[in-house]
Every structure is written in C-alpha cells, then in structure tokens.
CSV table of C-alpha atoms in Angstrom, one decimal:
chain,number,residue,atom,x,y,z
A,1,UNK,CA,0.0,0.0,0.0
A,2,UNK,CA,1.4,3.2,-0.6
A,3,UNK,CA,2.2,5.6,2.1
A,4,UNK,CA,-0.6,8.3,1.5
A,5,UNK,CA,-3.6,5.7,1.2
A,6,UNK,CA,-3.1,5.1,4.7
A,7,UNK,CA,-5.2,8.3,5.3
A,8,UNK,CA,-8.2,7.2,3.0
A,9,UNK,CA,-8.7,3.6,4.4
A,10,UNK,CA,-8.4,2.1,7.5
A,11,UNK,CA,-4.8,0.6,8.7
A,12,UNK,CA,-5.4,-3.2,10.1
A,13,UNK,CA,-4.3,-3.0,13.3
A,14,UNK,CA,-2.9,-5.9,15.4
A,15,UNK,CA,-4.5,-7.0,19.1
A,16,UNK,CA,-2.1,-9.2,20.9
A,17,UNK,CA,-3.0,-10.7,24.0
A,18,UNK,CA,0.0,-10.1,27.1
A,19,UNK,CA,1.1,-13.1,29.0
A,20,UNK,CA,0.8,-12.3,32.5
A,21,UNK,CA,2.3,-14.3,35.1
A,22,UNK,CA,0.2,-13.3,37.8
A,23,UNK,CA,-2.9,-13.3,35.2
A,24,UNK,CA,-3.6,-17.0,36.7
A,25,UNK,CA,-4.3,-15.3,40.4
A,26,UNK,CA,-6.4,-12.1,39.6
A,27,UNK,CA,-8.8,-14.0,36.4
A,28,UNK,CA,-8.6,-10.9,34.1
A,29,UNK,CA,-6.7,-11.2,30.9
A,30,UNK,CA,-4.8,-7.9,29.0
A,31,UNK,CA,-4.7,-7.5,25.5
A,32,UNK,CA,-2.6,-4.4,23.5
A,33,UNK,CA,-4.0,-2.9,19.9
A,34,UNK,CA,-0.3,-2.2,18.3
A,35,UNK,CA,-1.4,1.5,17.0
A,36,UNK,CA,2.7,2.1,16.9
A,37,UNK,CA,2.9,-0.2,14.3
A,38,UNK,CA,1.0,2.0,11.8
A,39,UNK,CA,4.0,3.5,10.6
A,40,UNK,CA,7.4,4.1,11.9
A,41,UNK,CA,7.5,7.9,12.6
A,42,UNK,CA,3.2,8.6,12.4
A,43,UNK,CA,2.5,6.1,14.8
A,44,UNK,CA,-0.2,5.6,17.0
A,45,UNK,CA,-2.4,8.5,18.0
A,46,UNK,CA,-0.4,10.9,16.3
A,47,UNK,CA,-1.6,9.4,13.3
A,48,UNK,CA,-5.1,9.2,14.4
A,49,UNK,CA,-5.0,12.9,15.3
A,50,UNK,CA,-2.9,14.2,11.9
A,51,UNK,CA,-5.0,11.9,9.3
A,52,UNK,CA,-8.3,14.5,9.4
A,53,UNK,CA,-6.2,17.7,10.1
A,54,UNK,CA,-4.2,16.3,6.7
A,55,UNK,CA,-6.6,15.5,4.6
A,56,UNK,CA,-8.5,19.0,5.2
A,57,UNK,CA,-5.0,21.4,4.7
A,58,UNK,CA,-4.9,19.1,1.2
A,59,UNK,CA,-8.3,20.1,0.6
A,60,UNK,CA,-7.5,23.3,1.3
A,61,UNK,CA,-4.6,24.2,-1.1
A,62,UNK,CA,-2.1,24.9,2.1
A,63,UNK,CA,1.1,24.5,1.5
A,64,UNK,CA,2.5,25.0,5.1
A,65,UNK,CA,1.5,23.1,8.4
A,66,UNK,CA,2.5,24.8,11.6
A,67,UNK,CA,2.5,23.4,15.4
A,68,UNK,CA,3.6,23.9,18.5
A,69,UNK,CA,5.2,21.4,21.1
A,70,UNK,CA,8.1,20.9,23.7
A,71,UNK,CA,11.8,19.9,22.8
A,72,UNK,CA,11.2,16.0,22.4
A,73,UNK,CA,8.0,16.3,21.2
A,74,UNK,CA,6.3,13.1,19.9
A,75,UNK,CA,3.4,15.4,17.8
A,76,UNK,CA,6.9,17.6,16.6
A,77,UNK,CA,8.6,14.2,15.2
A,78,UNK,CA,5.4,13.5,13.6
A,79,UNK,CA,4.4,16.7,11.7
A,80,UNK,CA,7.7,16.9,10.4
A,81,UNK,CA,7.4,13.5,8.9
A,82,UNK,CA,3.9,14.4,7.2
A,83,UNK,CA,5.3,17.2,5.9
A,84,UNK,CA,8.5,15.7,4.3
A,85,UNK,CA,6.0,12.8,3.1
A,86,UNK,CA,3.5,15.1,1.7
A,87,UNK,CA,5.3,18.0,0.2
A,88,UNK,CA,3.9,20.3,2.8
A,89,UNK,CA,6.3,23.0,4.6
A,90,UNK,CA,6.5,22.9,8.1
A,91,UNK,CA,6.8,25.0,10.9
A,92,UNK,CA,7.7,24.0,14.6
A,93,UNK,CA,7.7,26.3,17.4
A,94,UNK,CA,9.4,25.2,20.4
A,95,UNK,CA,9.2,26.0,23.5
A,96,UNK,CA,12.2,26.8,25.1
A,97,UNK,CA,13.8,30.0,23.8
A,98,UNK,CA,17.5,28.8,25.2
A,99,UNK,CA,17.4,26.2,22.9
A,100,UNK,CA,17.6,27.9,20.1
A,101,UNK,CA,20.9,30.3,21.4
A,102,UNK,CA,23.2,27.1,19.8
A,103,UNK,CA,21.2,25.0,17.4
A,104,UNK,CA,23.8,23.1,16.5
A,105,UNK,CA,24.6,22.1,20.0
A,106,UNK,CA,21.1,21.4,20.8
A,107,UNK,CA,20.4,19.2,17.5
A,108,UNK,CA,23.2,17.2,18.4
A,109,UNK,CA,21.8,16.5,22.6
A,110,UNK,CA,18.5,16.4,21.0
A,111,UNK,CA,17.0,13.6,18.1
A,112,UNK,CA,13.9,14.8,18.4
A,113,UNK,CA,14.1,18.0,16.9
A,114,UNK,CA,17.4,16.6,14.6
A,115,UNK,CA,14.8,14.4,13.2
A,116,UNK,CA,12.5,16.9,12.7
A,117,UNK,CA,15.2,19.6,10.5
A,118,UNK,CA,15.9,16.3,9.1
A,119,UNK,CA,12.6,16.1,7.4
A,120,UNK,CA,12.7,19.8,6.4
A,121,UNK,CA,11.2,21.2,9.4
A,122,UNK,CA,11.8,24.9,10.5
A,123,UNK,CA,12.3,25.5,14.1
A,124,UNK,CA,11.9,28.6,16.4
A,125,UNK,CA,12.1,28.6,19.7
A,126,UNK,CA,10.4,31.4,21.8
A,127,UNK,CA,9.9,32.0,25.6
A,128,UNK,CA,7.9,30.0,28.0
A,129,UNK,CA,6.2,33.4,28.7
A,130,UNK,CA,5.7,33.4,25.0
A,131,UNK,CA,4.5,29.8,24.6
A,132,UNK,CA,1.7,30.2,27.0
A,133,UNK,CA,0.2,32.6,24.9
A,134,UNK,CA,0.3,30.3,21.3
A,135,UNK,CA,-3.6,30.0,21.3
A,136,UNK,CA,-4.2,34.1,21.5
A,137,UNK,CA,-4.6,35.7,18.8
A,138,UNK,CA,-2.4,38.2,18.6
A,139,UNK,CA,0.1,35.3,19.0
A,140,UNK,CA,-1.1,34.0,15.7
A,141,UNK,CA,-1.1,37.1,14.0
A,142,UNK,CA,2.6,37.5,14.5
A,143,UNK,CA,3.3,33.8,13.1
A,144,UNK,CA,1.4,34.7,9.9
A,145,UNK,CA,3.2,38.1,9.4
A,146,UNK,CA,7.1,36.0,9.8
A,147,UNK,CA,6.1,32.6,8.0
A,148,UNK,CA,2.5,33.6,5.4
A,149,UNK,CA,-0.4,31.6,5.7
A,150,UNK,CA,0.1,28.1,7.1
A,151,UNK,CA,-2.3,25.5,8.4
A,152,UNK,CA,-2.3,25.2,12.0
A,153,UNK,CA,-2.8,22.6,14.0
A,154,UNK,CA,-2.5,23.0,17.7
A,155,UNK,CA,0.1,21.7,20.3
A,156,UNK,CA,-0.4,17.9,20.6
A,157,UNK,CA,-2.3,17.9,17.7
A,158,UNK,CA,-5.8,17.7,19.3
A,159,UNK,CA,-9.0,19.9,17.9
A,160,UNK,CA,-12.5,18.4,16.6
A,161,UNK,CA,-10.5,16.5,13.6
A,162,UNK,CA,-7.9,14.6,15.6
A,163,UNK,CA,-10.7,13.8,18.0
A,164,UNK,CA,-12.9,12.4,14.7
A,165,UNK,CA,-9.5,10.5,13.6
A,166,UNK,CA,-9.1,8.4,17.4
A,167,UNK,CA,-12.8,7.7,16.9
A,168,UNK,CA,-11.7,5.4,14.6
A,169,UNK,CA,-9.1,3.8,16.9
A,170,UNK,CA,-11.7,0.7,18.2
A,171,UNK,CA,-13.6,-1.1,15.9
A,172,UNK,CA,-16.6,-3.3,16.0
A,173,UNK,CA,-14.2,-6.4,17.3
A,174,UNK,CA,-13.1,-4.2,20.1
A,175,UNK,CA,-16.6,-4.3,21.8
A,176,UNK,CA,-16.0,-7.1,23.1
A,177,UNK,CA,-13.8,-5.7,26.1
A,178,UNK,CA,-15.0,-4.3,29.1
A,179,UNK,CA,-11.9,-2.0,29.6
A,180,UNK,CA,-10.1,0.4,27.3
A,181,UNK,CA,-6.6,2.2,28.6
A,182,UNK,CA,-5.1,5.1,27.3
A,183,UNK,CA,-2.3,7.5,28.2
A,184,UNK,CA,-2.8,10.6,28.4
A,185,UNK,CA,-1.1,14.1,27.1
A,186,UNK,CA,-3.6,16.7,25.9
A,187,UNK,CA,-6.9,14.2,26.3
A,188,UNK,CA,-7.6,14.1,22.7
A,189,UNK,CA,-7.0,10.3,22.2
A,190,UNK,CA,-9.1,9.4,25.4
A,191,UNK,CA,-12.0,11.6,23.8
A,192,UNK,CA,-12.3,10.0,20.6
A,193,UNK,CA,-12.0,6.7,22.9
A,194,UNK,CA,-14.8,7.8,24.6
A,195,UNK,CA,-17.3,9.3,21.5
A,196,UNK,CA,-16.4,5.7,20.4
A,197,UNK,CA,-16.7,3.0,23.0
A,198,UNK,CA,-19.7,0.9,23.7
A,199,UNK,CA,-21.9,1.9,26.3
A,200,UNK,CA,-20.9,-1.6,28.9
A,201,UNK,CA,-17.2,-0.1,28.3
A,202,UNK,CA,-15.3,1.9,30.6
A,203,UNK,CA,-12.6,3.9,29.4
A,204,UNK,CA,-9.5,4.2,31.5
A,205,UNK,CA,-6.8,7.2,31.0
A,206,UNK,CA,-3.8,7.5,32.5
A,207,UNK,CA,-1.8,11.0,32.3
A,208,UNK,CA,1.0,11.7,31.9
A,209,UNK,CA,1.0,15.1,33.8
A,210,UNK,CA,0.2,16.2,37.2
A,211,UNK,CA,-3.0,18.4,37.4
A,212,UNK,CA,-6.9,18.0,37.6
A,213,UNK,CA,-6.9,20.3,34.3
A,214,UNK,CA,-7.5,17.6,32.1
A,215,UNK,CA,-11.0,16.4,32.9
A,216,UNK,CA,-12.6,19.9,31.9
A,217,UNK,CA,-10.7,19.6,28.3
A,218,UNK,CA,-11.3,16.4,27.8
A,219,UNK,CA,-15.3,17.3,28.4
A,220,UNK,CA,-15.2,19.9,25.7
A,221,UNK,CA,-14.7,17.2,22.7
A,222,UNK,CA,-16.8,13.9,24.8
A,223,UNK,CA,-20.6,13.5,24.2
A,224,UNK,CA,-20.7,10.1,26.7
A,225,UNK,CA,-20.5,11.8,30.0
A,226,UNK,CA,-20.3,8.8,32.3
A,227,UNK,CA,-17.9,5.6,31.6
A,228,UNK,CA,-14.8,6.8,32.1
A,229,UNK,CA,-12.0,8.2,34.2
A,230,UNK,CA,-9.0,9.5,34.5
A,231,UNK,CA,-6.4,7.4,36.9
A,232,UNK,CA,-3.8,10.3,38.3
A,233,UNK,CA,-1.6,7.9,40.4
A,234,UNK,CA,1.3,7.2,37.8
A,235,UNK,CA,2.4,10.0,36.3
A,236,UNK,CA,5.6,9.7,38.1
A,237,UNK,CA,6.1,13.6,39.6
A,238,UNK,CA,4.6,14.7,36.1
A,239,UNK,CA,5.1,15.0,32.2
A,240,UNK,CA,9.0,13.4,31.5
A,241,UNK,CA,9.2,12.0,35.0
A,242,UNK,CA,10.4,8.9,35.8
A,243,UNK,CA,12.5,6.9,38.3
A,244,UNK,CA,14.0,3.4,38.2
A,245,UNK,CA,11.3,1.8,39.1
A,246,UNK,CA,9.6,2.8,36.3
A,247,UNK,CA,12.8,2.3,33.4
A,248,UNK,CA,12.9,-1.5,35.1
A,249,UNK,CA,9.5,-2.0,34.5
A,250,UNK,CA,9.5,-0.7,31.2
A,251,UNK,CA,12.9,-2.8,30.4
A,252,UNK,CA,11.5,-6.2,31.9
A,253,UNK,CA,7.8,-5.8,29.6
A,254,UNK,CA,9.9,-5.0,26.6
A,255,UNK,CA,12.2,-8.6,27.6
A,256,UNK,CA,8.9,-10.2,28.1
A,257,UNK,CA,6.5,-9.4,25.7
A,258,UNK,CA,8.7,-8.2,22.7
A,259,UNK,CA,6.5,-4.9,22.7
A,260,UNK,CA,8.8,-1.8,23.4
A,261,UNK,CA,7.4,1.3,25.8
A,262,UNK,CA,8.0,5.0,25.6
A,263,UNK,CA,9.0,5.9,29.3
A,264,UNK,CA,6.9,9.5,29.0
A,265,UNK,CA,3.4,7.9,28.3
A,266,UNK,CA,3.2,4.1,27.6
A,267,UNK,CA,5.2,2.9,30.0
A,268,UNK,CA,3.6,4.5,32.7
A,269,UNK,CA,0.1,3.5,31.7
A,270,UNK,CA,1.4,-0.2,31.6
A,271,UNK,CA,2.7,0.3,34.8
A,272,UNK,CA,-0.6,1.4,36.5
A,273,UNK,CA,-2.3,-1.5,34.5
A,274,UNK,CA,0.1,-3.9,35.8
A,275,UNK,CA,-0.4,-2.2,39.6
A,276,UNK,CA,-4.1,-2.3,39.4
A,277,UNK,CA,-4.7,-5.4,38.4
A,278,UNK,CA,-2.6,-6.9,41.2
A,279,UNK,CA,-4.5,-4.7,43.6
A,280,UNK,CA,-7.8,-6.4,42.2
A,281,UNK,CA,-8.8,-2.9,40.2
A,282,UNK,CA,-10.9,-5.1,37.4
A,283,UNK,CA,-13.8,-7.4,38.1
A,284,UNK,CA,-13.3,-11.4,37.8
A,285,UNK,CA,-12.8,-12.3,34.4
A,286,UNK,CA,-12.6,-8.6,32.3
A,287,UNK,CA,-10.9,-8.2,29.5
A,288,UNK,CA,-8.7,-5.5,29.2
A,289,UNK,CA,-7.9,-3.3,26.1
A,290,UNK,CA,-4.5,-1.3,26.1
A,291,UNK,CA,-4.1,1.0,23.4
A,292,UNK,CA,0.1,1.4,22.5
A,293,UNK,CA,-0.1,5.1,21.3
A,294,UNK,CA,3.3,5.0,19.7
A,295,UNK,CA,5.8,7.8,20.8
A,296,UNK,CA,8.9,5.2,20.9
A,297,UNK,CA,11.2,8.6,19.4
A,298,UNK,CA,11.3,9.5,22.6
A,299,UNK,CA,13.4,6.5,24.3
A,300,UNK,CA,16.8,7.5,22.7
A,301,UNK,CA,16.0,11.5,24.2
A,302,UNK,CA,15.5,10.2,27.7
A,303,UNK,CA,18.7,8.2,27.8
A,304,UNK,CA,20.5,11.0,26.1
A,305,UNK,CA,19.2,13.0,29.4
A,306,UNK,CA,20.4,10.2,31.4
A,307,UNK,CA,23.6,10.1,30.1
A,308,UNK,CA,23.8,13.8,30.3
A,309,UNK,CA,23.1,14.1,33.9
A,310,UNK,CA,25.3,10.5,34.9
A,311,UNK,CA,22.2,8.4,35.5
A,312,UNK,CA,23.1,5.1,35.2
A,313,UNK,CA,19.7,4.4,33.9
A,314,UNK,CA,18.9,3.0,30.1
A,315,UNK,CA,15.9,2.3,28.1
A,316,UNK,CA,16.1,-0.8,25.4
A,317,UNK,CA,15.1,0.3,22.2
C-alpha cells in the first residue's frame, strides 16, 4: 500500500493478548492494539489525530502546516514526517527560547528536533512566557506576518478532527472488552476513545501530567459523559518523569512481551495497568484493552538526558 492511502482507508491493526504471570491469580486477561505499528515515525495517536487535520489542509490548497510542542515532542517528530512525506512546509515552534541560542549544539543533545530539521522542518524557539500565549490571537497574528499563511494545528495535535481520527481507533471487534486504557497528554486520544466506546465499556486514561486540568478539556470534545475516568496515580512527579522503578519496569515488559514502551506515556500506563490489576482494580474475568499510542522517538531522548546528567539508567530500544 502506498504511504498516502493510509489516510483514506483504515490501517489493520494488530490485538495481541499479554502473557501475564500473575494473570492466573487475579482472572482478568490484558490484551494491547499495536497503533505504533502503523508507521514508523506517524505512529499511533499521532496518526489518528494528523490523518483529518491532513486531509483538510490538502483540501485546502495549504502548503505549510505549523505546530507547536516541547523539545522532544512526539506530535513535533510527527508533523515533520507528514510534511517531508507530503510535500507540505513545516513550521515548529518550540518552547524553550535557550534552545535555540546554539542549534547546532542542541540538535546534536536532542534527536527529536534533529529528526525533525531532518525532514525539512523549520524550528523557532520562543519564551515560556511566549508559549503560553500560542492560542491568543495576537500570537497567531505574529506567526502569519514572519512565515505567510500556514495551516495550523494546535500543540499535541488535538481539535475536533484529531478527536474524529481516534474515533476510529476501536472497531466493531473491540466491543468485546470491558476495559479500554489510554495515556494521556492533551486528552484528545481518550476523547475519541470515549465518543467511540460501547456503552458496557469503561474507558480508562492514565496521564501523563500532574493536574486536575484535564477532565474539563477532555469534556469539551466527549458527548458520553459517564464511563470513564482519568487514573492520576502514575504520572511519576509529572510529564518526562520517571525513576528506576519505572525504566525497570519498562525494560522487563519489553524482555517479556517483545513490545517496546515509551517511558513518557506508555510505559507509565502499563505500569498502573500492571499495579491495578494486582491490587484487584478489574472485576473477575474482564478483559482488558490497552491502546500502545506509539511515541517510541522518545526512548533515545531520555537516555541521552540520562547520560547527560550521569544516571546510570537506560531504556532498550
């Protein structure tokens, strides 16, 4: 199939059931829908959330795409693949101003945003000050007087479209679960989980950052208001967090069930899976749906930043 009719049909998706060897005691069994497998650098949600937001800037006649995210941004390392795939221009702003004082330097501390110039990405990097004001308009007034018009699509990638693109995530076949996990960034995978799941199904999220913020987003995009929650116990001190408890989990699933984690959002939601079910979360004999949302560009970042700061810690890719 060629690369661009993933975003006019449906990509078949593996389900893979975990082996658990504890499964035996707690009578629920855990199964994982391989969204990362979509495509090496759009994997997962990001495709879900890009495939509508593409299709319409096409439509469109644009001929730039700009976003916003943070210096190893999965949603960055996406876009910039669209665009080098597509023929679009694109624009990343980064948060982070002091990035951008020694480019070079950064690129090479950073494959992220390497990645991302790779595939004909421009970068700037503006204030934190700056960054929290990307939404404002006069914000978006000054990006369209330096770069021309551009399509934007927001930080994360979530608005109405991405949510209508991780509607499509479960399918018939996945009604049969009683369960659904997600992680959790900027809530718009979880809402398209949640427009889309069958009304016996509860939808788990898991985020990835500290704060009761999400819940109120997450409501602007759901119309099921009832089946679903958000678990806040394993973010791990918050967004890029993480401790050793966490890498050796992460390292040990990957051994086990020959399916590798990112340590910023699936790894953690694994790891709460794995810590509720022993703590007898999930009712005798539910099955469990975990979606793997990709984001595996971020393992080589976070054991750069261990390397960097002489923690003998390391991810296996």
């Amino acid at each position: 199939m060629e690369f661009s009719e993933l975003f006019l049909k449906d990509p078949q998706v593996e389900t893979t059931k975990l082996k658990l060897d504890f499964e035996p005691n707690f009578e629920v069994s855990l199964f994982v829908k391989r969204e990362d497998r979509i495509h090496p650098f759009i994997s997962g949600n990001k495709f879900r959330k890009l495939k509508y937001n593409f299709l319409e800037a096409k439509e469109k006649g644009f001929q730039q795409l700009l976003t916003f995210g943070g210096a190893y941004s999965n949603h960055i390392s996406a876009v910039a693949s669209l665009g080098h795939e597509f023929g679009f221009e694109t624009i990343g702003i980064i948060r982070g101003e002091e990035l951008g004082k020694d480019i070079e330097s950064t690129l090479l501390s950073n494959p992220t945003l390497q990645f991302a110039r790779e595939k004909g990405m421009k970068l700037a990097f503006v204030t934190r000050e700056q960054y929290r004001d990307k939404e404002k308009d006069y914000f978006t007034h000054r990006l369209r007087q330096n770069y021309g018009d551009f399509f934007l699509i927001p930080e994360g990638g979530t608005n109405d479209l991405a949510i209508k693109g991780c509607e499509e995530i479960l399918q018939e076949e996945d009604r049969q679960f009683d369960f659904v996990c997600v992680a959790v960034g900027t809530g718009g995978t979880l809402s398209g989980l949640i427009n889309s799941s069958a009304s016996h199904q509860r939808i788990l999220g898991f985020p990835a950052l500290k704060g009761d913020f999400l819940k109120s987003e997450i409501e602007k995009y759901t119309i099921r208001k009832e089946g679903w929650s958000l678990i806040n116990d394993y973010h791990f001190g918050g967004y890029g967090k993480v401790n050793e408890d966490l890498v050796n989990f992460i390292n040990k699933f990957s051994h086990e069930q020959h399916i590798p984690l990112d340590p910023v959002y699936t790894g953690k939601m694994f790891f709460g899976i794995f810590d509720l079910i022993k703590k007898g979360y999930f009712f005798k004999g539910a099955k469990i749906l975990a979606i793997h949302t990709g984001g595996l560009q971020g393992i080589k970042g976070m054991n750069l930043r261990f390397k960097r700061k002489n923690i003998p810690l390391r991810i296996y890719e």
